[in-house]
PDB file of C-alpha atoms in Angstrom:
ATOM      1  CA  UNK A  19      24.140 -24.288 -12.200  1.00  0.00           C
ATOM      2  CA  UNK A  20      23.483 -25.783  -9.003  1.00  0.00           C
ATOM      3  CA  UNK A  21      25.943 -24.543  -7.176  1.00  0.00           C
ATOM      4  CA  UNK A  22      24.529 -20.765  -8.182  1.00  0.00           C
ATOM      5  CA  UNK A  23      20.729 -22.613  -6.619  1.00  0.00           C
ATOM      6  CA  UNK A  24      22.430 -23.700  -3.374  1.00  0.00           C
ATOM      7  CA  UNK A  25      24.402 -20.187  -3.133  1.00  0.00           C
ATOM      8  CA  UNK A  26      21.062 -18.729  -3.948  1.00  0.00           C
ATOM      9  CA  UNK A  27      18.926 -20.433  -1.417  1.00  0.00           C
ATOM     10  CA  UNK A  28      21.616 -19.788   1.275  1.00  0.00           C
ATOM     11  CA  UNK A  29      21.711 -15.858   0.970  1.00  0.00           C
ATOM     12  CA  UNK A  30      17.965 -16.074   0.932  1.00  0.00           C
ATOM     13  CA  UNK A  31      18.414 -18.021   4.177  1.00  0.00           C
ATOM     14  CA  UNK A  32      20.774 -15.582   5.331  1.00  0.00           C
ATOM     15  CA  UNK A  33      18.722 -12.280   4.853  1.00  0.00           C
ATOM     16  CA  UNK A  34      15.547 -13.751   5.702  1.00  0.00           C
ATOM     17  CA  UNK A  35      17.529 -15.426   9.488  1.00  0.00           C
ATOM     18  CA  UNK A  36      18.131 -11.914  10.246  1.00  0.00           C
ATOM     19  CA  UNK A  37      15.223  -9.400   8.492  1.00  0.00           C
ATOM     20  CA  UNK A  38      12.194 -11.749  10.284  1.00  0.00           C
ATOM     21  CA  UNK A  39      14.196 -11.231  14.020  1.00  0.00           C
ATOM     22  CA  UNK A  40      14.408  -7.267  13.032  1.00  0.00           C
ATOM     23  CA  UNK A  41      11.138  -6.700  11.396  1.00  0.00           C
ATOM     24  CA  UNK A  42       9.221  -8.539  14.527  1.00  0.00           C
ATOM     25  CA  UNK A  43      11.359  -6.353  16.801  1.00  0.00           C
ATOM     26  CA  UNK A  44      10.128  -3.288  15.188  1.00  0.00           C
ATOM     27  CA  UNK A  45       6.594  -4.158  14.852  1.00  0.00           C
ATOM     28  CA  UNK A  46       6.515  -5.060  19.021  1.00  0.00           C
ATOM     29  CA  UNK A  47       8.268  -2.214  19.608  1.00  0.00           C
ATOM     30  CA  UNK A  48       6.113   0.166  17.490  1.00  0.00           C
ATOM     31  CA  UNK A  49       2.952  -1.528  19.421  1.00  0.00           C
ATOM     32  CA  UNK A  50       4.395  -1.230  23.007  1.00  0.00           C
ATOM     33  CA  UNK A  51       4.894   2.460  22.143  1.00  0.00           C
ATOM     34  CA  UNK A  52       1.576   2.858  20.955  1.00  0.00           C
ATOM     35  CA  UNK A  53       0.254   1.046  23.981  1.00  0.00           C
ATOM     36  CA  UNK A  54       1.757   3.493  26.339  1.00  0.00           C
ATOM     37  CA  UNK A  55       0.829   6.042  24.462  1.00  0.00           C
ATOM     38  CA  UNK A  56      -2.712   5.432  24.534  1.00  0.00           C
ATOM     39  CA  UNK A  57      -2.498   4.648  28.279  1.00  0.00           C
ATOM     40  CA  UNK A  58      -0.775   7.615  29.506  1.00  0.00           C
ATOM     41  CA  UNK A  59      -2.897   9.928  26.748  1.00  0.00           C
ATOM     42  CA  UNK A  60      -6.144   8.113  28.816  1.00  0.00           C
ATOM     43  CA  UNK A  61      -5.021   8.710  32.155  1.00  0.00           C
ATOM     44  CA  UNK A  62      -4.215  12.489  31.083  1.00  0.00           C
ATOM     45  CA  UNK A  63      -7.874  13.291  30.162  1.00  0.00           C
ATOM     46  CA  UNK A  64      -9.486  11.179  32.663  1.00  0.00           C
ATOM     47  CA  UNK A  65      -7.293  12.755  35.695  1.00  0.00           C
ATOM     48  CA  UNK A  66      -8.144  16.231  33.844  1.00  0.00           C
ATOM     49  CA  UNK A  67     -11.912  15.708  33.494  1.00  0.00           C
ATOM     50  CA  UNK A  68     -12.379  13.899  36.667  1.00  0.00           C
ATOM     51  CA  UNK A  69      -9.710  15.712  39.181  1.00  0.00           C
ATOM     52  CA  UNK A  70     -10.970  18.773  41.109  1.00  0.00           C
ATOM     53  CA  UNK A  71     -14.745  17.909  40.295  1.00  0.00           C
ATOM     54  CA  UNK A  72     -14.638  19.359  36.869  1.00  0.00           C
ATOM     55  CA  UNK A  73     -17.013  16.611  35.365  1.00  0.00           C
ATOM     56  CA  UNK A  74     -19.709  17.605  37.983  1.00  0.00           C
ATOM     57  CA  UNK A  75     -18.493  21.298  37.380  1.00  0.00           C
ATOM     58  CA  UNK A  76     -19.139  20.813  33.185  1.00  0.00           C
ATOM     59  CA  UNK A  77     -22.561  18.721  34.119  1.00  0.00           C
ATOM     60  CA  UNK A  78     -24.107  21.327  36.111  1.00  0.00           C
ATOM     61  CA  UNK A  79     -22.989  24.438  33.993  1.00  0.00           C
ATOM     62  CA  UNK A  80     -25.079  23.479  31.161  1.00  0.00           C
ATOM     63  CA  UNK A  81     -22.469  25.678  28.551  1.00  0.00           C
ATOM     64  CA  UNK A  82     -20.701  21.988  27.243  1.00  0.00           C
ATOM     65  CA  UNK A  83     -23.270  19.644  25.794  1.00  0.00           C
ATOM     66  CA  UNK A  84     -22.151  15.777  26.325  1.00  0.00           C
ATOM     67  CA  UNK A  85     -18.860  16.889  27.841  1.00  0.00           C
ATOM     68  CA  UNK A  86     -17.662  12.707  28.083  1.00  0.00           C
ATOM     69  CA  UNK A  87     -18.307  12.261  24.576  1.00  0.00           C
ATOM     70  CA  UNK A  88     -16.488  15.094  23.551  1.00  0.00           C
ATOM     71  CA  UNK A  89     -13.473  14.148  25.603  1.00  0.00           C
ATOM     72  CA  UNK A  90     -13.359  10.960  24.367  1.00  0.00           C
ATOM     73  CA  UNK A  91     -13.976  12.131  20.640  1.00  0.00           C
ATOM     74  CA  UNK A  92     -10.807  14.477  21.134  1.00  0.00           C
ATOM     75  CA  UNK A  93      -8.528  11.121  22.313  1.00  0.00           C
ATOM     76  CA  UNK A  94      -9.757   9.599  19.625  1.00  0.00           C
ATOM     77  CA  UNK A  95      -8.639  11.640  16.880  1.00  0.00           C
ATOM     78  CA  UNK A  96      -5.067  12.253  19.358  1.00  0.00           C
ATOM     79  CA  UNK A  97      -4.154   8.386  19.372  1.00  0.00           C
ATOM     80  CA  UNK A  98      -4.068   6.008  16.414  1.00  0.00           C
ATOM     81  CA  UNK A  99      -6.273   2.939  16.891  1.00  0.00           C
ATOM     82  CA  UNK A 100      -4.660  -0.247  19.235  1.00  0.00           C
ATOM     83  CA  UNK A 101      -2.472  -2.593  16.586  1.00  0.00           C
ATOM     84  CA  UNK A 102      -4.871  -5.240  15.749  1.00  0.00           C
ATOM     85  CA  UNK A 103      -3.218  -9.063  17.871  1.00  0.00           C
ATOM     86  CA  UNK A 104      -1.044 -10.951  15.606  1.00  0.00           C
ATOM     87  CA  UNK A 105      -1.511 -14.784  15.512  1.00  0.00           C
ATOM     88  CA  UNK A 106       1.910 -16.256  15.546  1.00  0.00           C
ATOM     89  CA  UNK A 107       2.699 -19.446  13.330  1.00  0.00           C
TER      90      UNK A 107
END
């Protein structure tokens, strides 16, 4: 019977040497992606709404009410949220 334990507790130790490396992996992968996402999806609208004077252009028009807030409503709802920092043990 305890040679079934100690066979037992070594698998464990097996799977679990080799699913912590790969889940961690994924999850700083997953955030890097994210992370660039969010920064090139920022630089996108800001070079759009800023480049050419368009921000003064929207301002002065008077047709777009709060046209910052709506920009930054729409990368809202185009980006999930930033991964919350992990603590690490």
């Amino acid at each position: 019977m305890e040679a079934i334990h100690e066979r037992g507790q070594a698998l464990l130790a097996g799977r679990l040497g080799f699913a912590v490396p790969v889940y961690a992996l994924y999850y700083d992968m997953r955030d890097a992606f994210s992370n660039h996402w969010r920064r090139w999806l920022t630089h996108r609208f800001l070079d759009g709404y800023l480049g050419g004077r368009r921000y003064y252009e929207l301002n002065t028009q008077g047709g777009i009410d709060n046209p910052d807030q709506r920009i930054s409503a729409s990368a809202k709802t185009s980006a999930p949220s930033p991964a919350a920092p992990r603590t690490s043990c």
